PDB file of C-alpha atoms in Angstrom:
ATOM      1  CA  MET A   1       3.064 -22.041 -17.998  1.00 37.00           C
ATOM      2  CA  PRO A   2       3.798 -20.512 -14.693  1.00 41.00           C
ATOM      3  CA  LEU A   3       5.777 -17.339 -14.185  1.00 42.00           C
ATOM      4  CA  LYS A   4       9.154 -17.223 -14.029  1.00 40.00           C
ATOM      5  CA  LEU A   5      10.743 -14.139 -11.098  1.00 45.00           C
ATOM      6  CA  LYS A   6      12.732 -12.258  -9.433  1.00 51.00           C
ATOM      7  CA  TYR A   7      13.643 -14.472  -6.694  1.00 51.00           C
ATOM      8  CA  LYS A   8      13.966 -18.154  -8.690  1.00 53.00           C
ATOM      9  CA  THR A   9      10.950 -19.336  -7.787  1.00 66.00           C
ATOM     10  CA  ILE A  10       7.970 -20.659  -9.651  1.00 68.00           C
ATOM     11  CA  TYR A  11       4.546 -19.088  -9.379  1.00 71.00           C
ATOM     12  CA  ILE A  12       1.537 -21.599  -9.261  1.00 68.00           C
ATOM     13  CA  PRO A  13      -1.186 -17.710  -9.865  1.00 70.00           C
ATOM     14  CA  PRO A  14      -4.053 -18.688  -8.034  1.00 74.00           C
ATOM     15  CA  THR A  15      -8.012 -19.333 -10.093  1.00 72.00           C
ATOM     16  CA  LEU A  16      -9.440 -15.813  -9.283  1.00 78.00           C
ATOM     17  CA  LYS A  17     -13.227 -13.840  -9.719  1.00 77.00           C
ATOM     18  CA  PHE A  18     -14.074 -10.159  -9.634  1.00 78.00           C
ATOM     19  CA  TYR A  19     -17.066  -8.537  -8.197  1.00 77.00           C
ATOM     20  CA  SER A  20     -18.145  -5.845  -8.479  1.00 79.00           C
ATOM     21  CA  SER A  21     -19.480  -5.078  -4.945  1.00 79.00           C
ATOM     22  CA  PHE A  22     -19.047  -6.083  -1.698  1.00 76.00           C
ATOM     23  CA  ASP A  23     -22.837  -7.013  -2.605  1.00 78.00           C
ATOM     24  CA  GLU A  24     -22.132  -9.341  -5.490  1.00 79.00           C
ATOM     25  CA  ALA A  25     -19.517 -10.953  -3.556  1.00 76.00           C
ATOM     26  CA  SER A  26     -21.341 -12.787  -0.748  1.00 75.00           C
ATOM     27  CA  LYS A  27     -24.567 -13.460  -3.153  1.00 75.00           C
ATOM     28  CA  ASP A  28     -22.419 -16.116  -5.514  1.00 74.00           C
ATOM     29  CA  GLN A  29     -23.586 -19.266  -4.716  1.00 53.00           C
ATOM     30  CA  GLU A  30     -22.149 -20.717  -7.315  1.00 51.00           C
ATOM     31  CA  TYR A  31     -18.386 -19.093  -6.290  1.00 46.00           C
ATOM     32  CA  TYR A  32     -16.604 -22.176  -7.057  1.00 39.00           C
ATOM     33  CA  SER A  33     -18.331 -23.627 -10.519  1.00 38.00           C
ATOM     34  CA  ILE A  34     -16.287 -24.145 -13.095  1.00 35.00           C
ATOM     35  CA  ASN A  35     -17.913 -21.905 -14.893  1.00 35.00           C
ATOM     36  CA  SER A  36     -17.973 -18.571 -13.283  1.00 36.00           C
ATOM     37  CA  ILE A  37     -13.429 -18.276 -12.482  1.00 37.00           C
ATOM     38  CA  PHE A  38     -10.888 -18.257 -14.287  1.00 38.00           C
ATOM     39  CA  SER A  39      -6.877 -18.705 -13.935  1.00 40.00           C
ATOM     40  CA  LEU A  40      -4.584 -16.237 -14.588  1.00 41.00           C
ATOM     41  CA  TYR A  41      -3.400 -18.737 -17.240  1.00 42.00           C
ATOM     42  CA  ASP A  42      -5.649 -18.324 -19.548  1.00 45.00           C
ATOM     43  CA  GLY A  43      -4.503 -15.046 -20.936  1.00 49.00           C
ATOM     44  CA  GLN A  44      -1.806 -14.340 -18.581  1.00 51.00           C
ATOM     45  CA  ASP A  45      -1.451 -10.696 -18.289  1.00 57.00           C
ATOM     46  CA  SER A  46      -4.524  -9.616 -18.950  1.00 62.00           C
ATOM     47  CA  GLN A  47      -5.935 -11.318 -15.749  1.00 65.00           C
ATOM     48  CA  ILE A  48      -3.010  -9.500 -13.956  1.00 70.00           C
ATOM     49  CA  LYS A  49      -4.060  -6.339 -15.606  1.00 78.00           C
ATOM     50  CA  GLU A  50      -7.885  -6.762 -14.476  1.00 82.00           C
ATOM     51  CA  LEU A  51      -6.629  -5.480 -11.254  1.00 83.00           C
ATOM     52  CA  PHE A  52      -5.516  -2.698 -12.926  1.00 84.00           C
ATOM     53  CA  ASN A  53      -8.887  -1.578 -14.243  1.00 85.00           C
ATOM     54  CA  PHE A  54     -10.330  -0.481 -11.083  1.00 89.00           C
ATOM     55  CA  PRO A  55      -8.979   1.513  -8.898  1.00 93.00           C
ATOM     56  CA  LYS A  56     -10.104   0.359  -5.195  1.00 94.00           C
ATOM     57  CA  ASN A  57      -9.830  -3.237  -4.768  1.00 94.00           C
ATOM     58  CA  PHE A  58      -9.688  -6.546  -2.122  1.00 93.00           C
ATOM     59  CA  VAL A  59      -8.301 -10.009  -2.597  1.00 94.00           C
ATOM     60  CA  VAL A  60     -10.231 -12.234   0.154  1.00 92.00           C
ATOM     61  CA  ALA A  61      -9.900 -16.200   0.579  1.00 91.00           C
ATOM     62  CA  GLU A  62      -9.056 -17.538   3.270  1.00 88.00           C
ATOM     63  CA  PRO A  63      -5.754 -18.553   5.099  1.00 90.00           C
ATOM     64  CA  GLY A  64      -3.492 -20.785   2.539  1.00 89.00           C
ATOM     65  CA  TYR A  65      -5.125 -19.475  -0.729  1.00 89.00           C
ATOM     66  CA  GLY A  66      -1.961 -17.089  -1.313  1.00 90.00           C
ATOM     67  CA  LYS A  67      -3.177 -13.749  -0.440  1.00 93.00           C
ATOM     68  CA  THR A  68       0.186 -12.728   0.670  1.00 94.00           C
ATOM     69  CA  ARG A  69       2.112 -14.222  -2.346  1.00 92.00           C
ATOM     70  CA  LEU A  70      -0.132 -12.986  -4.582  1.00 91.00           C
ATOM     71  CA  LEU A  71      -0.055  -9.191  -3.875  1.00 94.00           C
ATOM     72  CA  GLN A  72       4.199 -10.135  -3.951  1.00 94.00           C
ATOM     73  CA  GLU A  73       4.003 -11.408  -7.094  1.00 90.00           C
ATOM     74  CA  LEU A  74       1.837  -8.712  -8.508  1.00 91.00           C
ATOM     75  CA  VAL A  75       4.062  -5.688  -7.376  1.00 94.00           C
ATOM     76  CA  LEU A  76       6.961  -7.914  -9.180  1.00 91.00           C
ATOM     77  CA  GLN A  77       5.325  -7.913 -12.393  1.00 89.00           C
ATOM     78  CA  LEU A  78       4.654  -3.762 -11.983  1.00 93.00           C
ATOM     79  CA  PRO A  79       7.390  -3.222 -14.214  1.00 94.00           C
ATOM     80  CA  ASN A  80       5.744  -5.438 -17.205  1.00 90.00           C
ATOM     81  CA  PHE A  81       2.361  -3.316 -17.062  1.00 92.00           C
ATOM     82  CA  GLY A  82       4.172  -0.084 -16.738  1.00 94.00           C
ATOM     83  CA  LYS A  83       3.440   0.784 -13.206  1.00 96.00           C
ATOM     84  CA  GLU A  84       5.513   0.639 -10.407  1.00 97.00           C
ATOM     85  CA  GLY A  85       4.334  -0.183  -6.769  1.00 97.00           C
ATOM     86  CA  VAL A  86       5.096  -1.299  -3.147  1.00 98.00           C
ATOM     87  CA  CYS A  87       3.564  -4.717  -1.322  1.00 97.00           C
ATOM     88  CA  LEU A  88       3.085  -3.803   3.199  1.00 97.00           C
ATOM     89  CA  ASP A  89       2.012  -5.832   5.997  1.00 96.00           C
ATOM     90  CA  ILE A  90      -0.271  -3.449   6.846  1.00 95.00           C
ATOM     91  CA  LYS A  91      -0.862  -4.141  10.327  1.00 92.00           C
ATOM     92  CA  LYS A  92       2.128  -3.039  11.528  1.00 90.00           C
ATOM     93  CA  ILE A  93       1.734   0.390  10.882  1.00 90.00           C
ATOM     94  CA  ASP A  94       1.798   1.586  14.366  1.00 85.00           C
ATOM     95  CA  LYS A  95       1.292   5.375  14.681  1.00 89.00           C
ATOM     96  CA  GLN A  96       2.565   5.910  11.428  1.00 94.00           C
ATOM     97  CA  THR A  97       0.333   7.883   8.884  1.00 96.00           C
ATOM     98  CA  ILE A  98      -0.110   5.526   5.883  1.00 96.00           C
ATOM     99  CA  GLU A  99       2.418   7.993   3.957  1.00 97.00           C
ATOM    100  CA  GLU A 100       5.221   7.996   6.808  1.00 96.00           C
ATOM    101  CA  TYR A 101       4.988   4.279   6.864  1.00 96.00           C
ATOM    102  CA  ILE A 102       5.199   3.804   3.443  1.00 97.00           C
ATOM    103  CA  LEU A 103       8.111   6.504   2.965  1.00 96.00           C
ATOM    104  CA  LYS A 104       9.906   4.352   6.086  1.00 95.00           C
ATOM    105  CA  LYS A 105       8.965   0.949   4.753  1.00 95.00           C
ATOM    106  CA  VAL A 106      10.462   1.828   0.954  1.00 95.00           C
ATOM    107  CA  GLN A 107      14.273   2.727   2.421  1.00 93.00           C
ATOM    108  CA  ILE A 108      14.645  -0.855   3.417  1.00 90.00           C
ATOM    109  CA  ASP A 109      15.983  -3.246   1.452  1.00 84.00           C
ATOM    110  CA  ASN A 110      13.680  -6.503   1.860  1.00 90.00           C
ATOM    111  CA  THR A 111      10.375  -4.770   1.206  1.00 94.00           C
ATOM    112  CA  ILE A 112       9.144  -6.079  -1.615  1.00 96.00           C
ATOM    113  CA  LYS A 113       8.513  -3.249  -4.541  1.00 96.00           C
ATOM    114  CA  THR A 114       9.533  -1.900  -7.967  1.00 96.00           C
ATOM    115  CA  GLU A 115      13.185  -0.614  -8.424  1.00 94.00           C
ATOM    116  CA  ASN A 116      12.144   2.472  -9.210  1.00 94.00           C
ATOM    117  CA  PHE A 117       9.207   2.948  -7.152  1.00 97.00           C
ATOM    118  CA  LYS A 118       8.489   6.438  -5.657  1.00 96.00           C
ATOM    119  CA  LEU A 119       4.763   7.266  -3.974  1.00 97.00           C
ATOM    120  CA  GLN A 120       2.547   9.394  -6.479  1.00 97.00           C
ATOM    121  CA  ASN A 121      -0.764  10.190  -7.221  1.00 97.00           C
ATOM    122  CA  ASN A 122      -1.542   8.841 -10.147  1.00 97.00           C
ATOM    123  CA  GLU A 123      -3.384   5.105 -11.374  1.00 96.00           C
ATOM    124  CA  ASN A 124       0.736   3.778 -12.640  1.00 97.00           C
ATOM    125  CA  THR A 125       1.508   3.837  -8.439  1.00 98.00           C
ATOM    126  CA  VAL A 126       0.059   0.409  -7.437  1.00 97.00           C
ATOM    127  CA  ILE A 127      -0.097   0.347  -3.469  1.00 98.00           C
ATOM    128  CA  CYS A 128      -0.921  -3.525  -1.929  1.00 97.00           C
ATOM    129  CA  PHE A 129      -1.616  -3.735   1.287  1.00 97.00           C
ATOM    130  CA  ASP A 130      -1.812  -7.110   3.189  1.00 97.00           C
ATOM    131  CA  ALA A 131      -3.393  -9.029   6.320  1.00 95.00           C
ATOM    132  CA  LEU A 132      -6.093  -6.487   7.015  1.00 96.00           C
ATOM    133  CA  ASP A 133      -8.068  -9.156   8.943  1.00 95.00           C
ATOM    134  CA  GLU A 134      -4.714  -9.432  11.240  1.00 95.00           C
ATOM    135  CA  ILE A 135      -4.252  -5.975  12.690  1.00 94.00           C
ATOM    136  CA  ASP A 136      -5.821  -6.294  16.632  1.00 93.00           C
ATOM    137  CA  GLN A 137      -9.170  -5.623  16.166  1.00 91.00           C
ATOM    138  CA  ARG A 138      -8.256  -2.761  19.119  1.00 92.00           C
ATOM    139  CA  TYR A 139      -6.774  -0.737  16.299  1.00 93.00           C
ATOM    140  CA  LEU A 140      -8.747  -1.757  13.656  1.00 94.00           C
ATOM    141  CA  THR A 141     -11.040   1.719  13.074  1.00 94.00           C
ATOM    142  CA  ASN A 142      -8.763   3.493  13.839  1.00 95.00           C
ATOM    143  CA  THR A 143      -5.866   1.914  10.746  1.00 95.00           C
ATOM    144  CA  VAL A 144      -9.148   1.611   8.280  1.00 95.00           C
ATOM    145  CA  ASP A 145      -9.300   5.485   8.921  1.00 95.00           C
ATOM    146  CA  LYS A 146      -5.463   6.058   7.977  1.00 96.00           C
ATOM    147  CA  ILE A 147      -6.573   3.960   4.713  1.00 95.00           C
ATOM    148  CA  LYS A 148      -9.326   5.622   4.023  1.00 95.00           C
ATOM    149  CA  GLU A 149      -7.363   9.602   4.524  1.00 95.00           C
ATOM    150  CA  PHE A 150      -4.877   8.152   2.336  1.00 97.00           C
ATOM    151  CA  SER A 151      -7.036   6.944  -0.349  1.00 94.00           C
ATOM    152  CA  ARG A 152      -8.878  10.389  -0.198  1.00 94.00           C
ATOM    153  CA  GLN A 153      -5.071  12.163  -0.167  1.00 96.00           C
ATOM    154  CA  TYR A 154      -3.564   9.606  -3.615  1.00 97.00           C
ATOM    155  CA  LYS A 155      -7.314   9.070  -5.385  1.00 95.00           C
ATOM    156  CA  ASN A 156      -5.221   8.167  -8.390  1.00 96.00           C
ATOM    157  CA  ILE A 157      -3.353   5.605  -6.868  1.00 97.00           C
ATOM    158  CA  ILE A 158      -4.890   1.729  -6.963  1.00 97.00           C
ATOM    159  CA  LEU A 159      -5.169   0.311  -3.916  1.00 97.00           C
ATOM    160  CA  ILE A 160      -4.840  -3.800  -2.920  1.00 96.00           C
ATOM    161  CA  ILE A 161      -5.830  -4.856  -0.013  1.00 96.00           C
ATOM    162  CA  SER A 162      -5.683  -8.508   1.337  1.00 96.00           C
ATOM    163  CA  SER A 163      -8.083 -10.132   3.674  1.00 95.00           C
ATOM    164  CA  ARG A 164      -9.877 -12.757   4.847  1.00 93.00           C
ATOM    165  CA  TRP A 165     -13.253 -13.288   3.314  1.00 88.00           C
ATOM    166  CA  HIS A 166     -15.050 -13.656   6.617  1.00 87.00           C
ATOM    167  CA  HIS A 167     -13.659 -10.391   8.213  1.00 90.00           C
ATOM    168  CA  CYS A 168     -14.766  -8.201   5.609  1.00 85.00           C
ATOM    169  CA  GLN A 169     -18.022  -9.726   5.834  1.00 86.00           C
ATOM    170  CA  LYS A 170     -17.574  -8.983   9.742  1.00 88.00           C
ATOM    171  CA  TYR A 171     -16.371  -5.133   9.301  1.00 89.00           C
ATOM    172  CA  TYR A 172     -17.543  -4.799   6.040  1.00 85.00           C
ATOM    173  CA  ASN A 173     -19.271  -1.098   6.862  1.00 89.00           C
ATOM    174  CA  LEU A 174     -16.456   0.323   7.856  1.00 91.00           C
ATOM    175  CA  PHE A 175     -15.629   0.088   4.032  1.00 87.00           C
ATOM    176  CA  SER A 176     -18.994   0.574   2.781  1.00 87.00           C
ATOM    177  CA  ASP A 177     -18.459   4.195   2.308  1.00 89.00           C
ATOM    178  CA  LEU A 178     -15.476   3.227  -0.426  1.00 87.00           C
ATOM    179  CA  PRO A 179     -15.847   2.350  -3.630  1.00 89.00           C
ATOM    180  CA  PHE A 180     -13.799  -1.364  -3.497  1.00 90.00           C
ATOM    181  CA  ARG A 181     -14.232  -4.107  -5.917  1.00 91.00           C
ATOM    182  CA  TYR A 182     -13.764  -7.741  -4.790  1.00 91.00           C
ATOM    183  CA  CYS A 183     -11.576 -10.430  -5.843  1.00 90.00           C
ATOM    184  CA  ARG A 184     -12.046 -14.058  -4.217  1.00 88.00           C
ATOM    185  CA  ILE A 185      -9.703 -16.586  -4.658  1.00 85.00           C
ATOM    186  CA  SER A 186     -10.385 -19.680  -5.428  1.00 77.00           C
ATOM    187  CA  LEU A 187      -9.157 -23.585  -4.080  1.00 69.00           C
ATOM    188  CA  PHE A 188      -6.677 -24.722  -6.619  1.00 59.00           C
TER     189      PHE A 188
END
């Protein structure tokens, strides 16, 4: 059954597959095999919880597969799991630190966030950064450095970043020193 959400829309969760590393995701030749993927409908709560079982996650897929919507819907479901969080467009960070950007954006009414969100360094705080692949290439390294610094300062939070798969492949080396797990969204 589809999730019914705060915005009175029906959300059909995509099919996801998790990988423990970039190398594992890159080597998966049977990515679209029906036996190797699962749907959020198959034990919906447990599939959402799967994103919380690892502190650093990349959600990867090509345009139109639902990366942004997945992160937004995930944030709206967080209170059901005892967590608080926010979903932010990472390409709009400008010259601020990640912490400054988060604190500024949560004051804006249309930011997708949980009602009681506070930036805390614990496993019940989830930060979703959308559209890493849309950052102007001139600022990408600087933004990644900001994410790394934030990740070191807030090492207990759950961090989820979305990007196109080909972008992750191209710039994998920028994140190679951080232990990210990869979650690919498959075709509907």
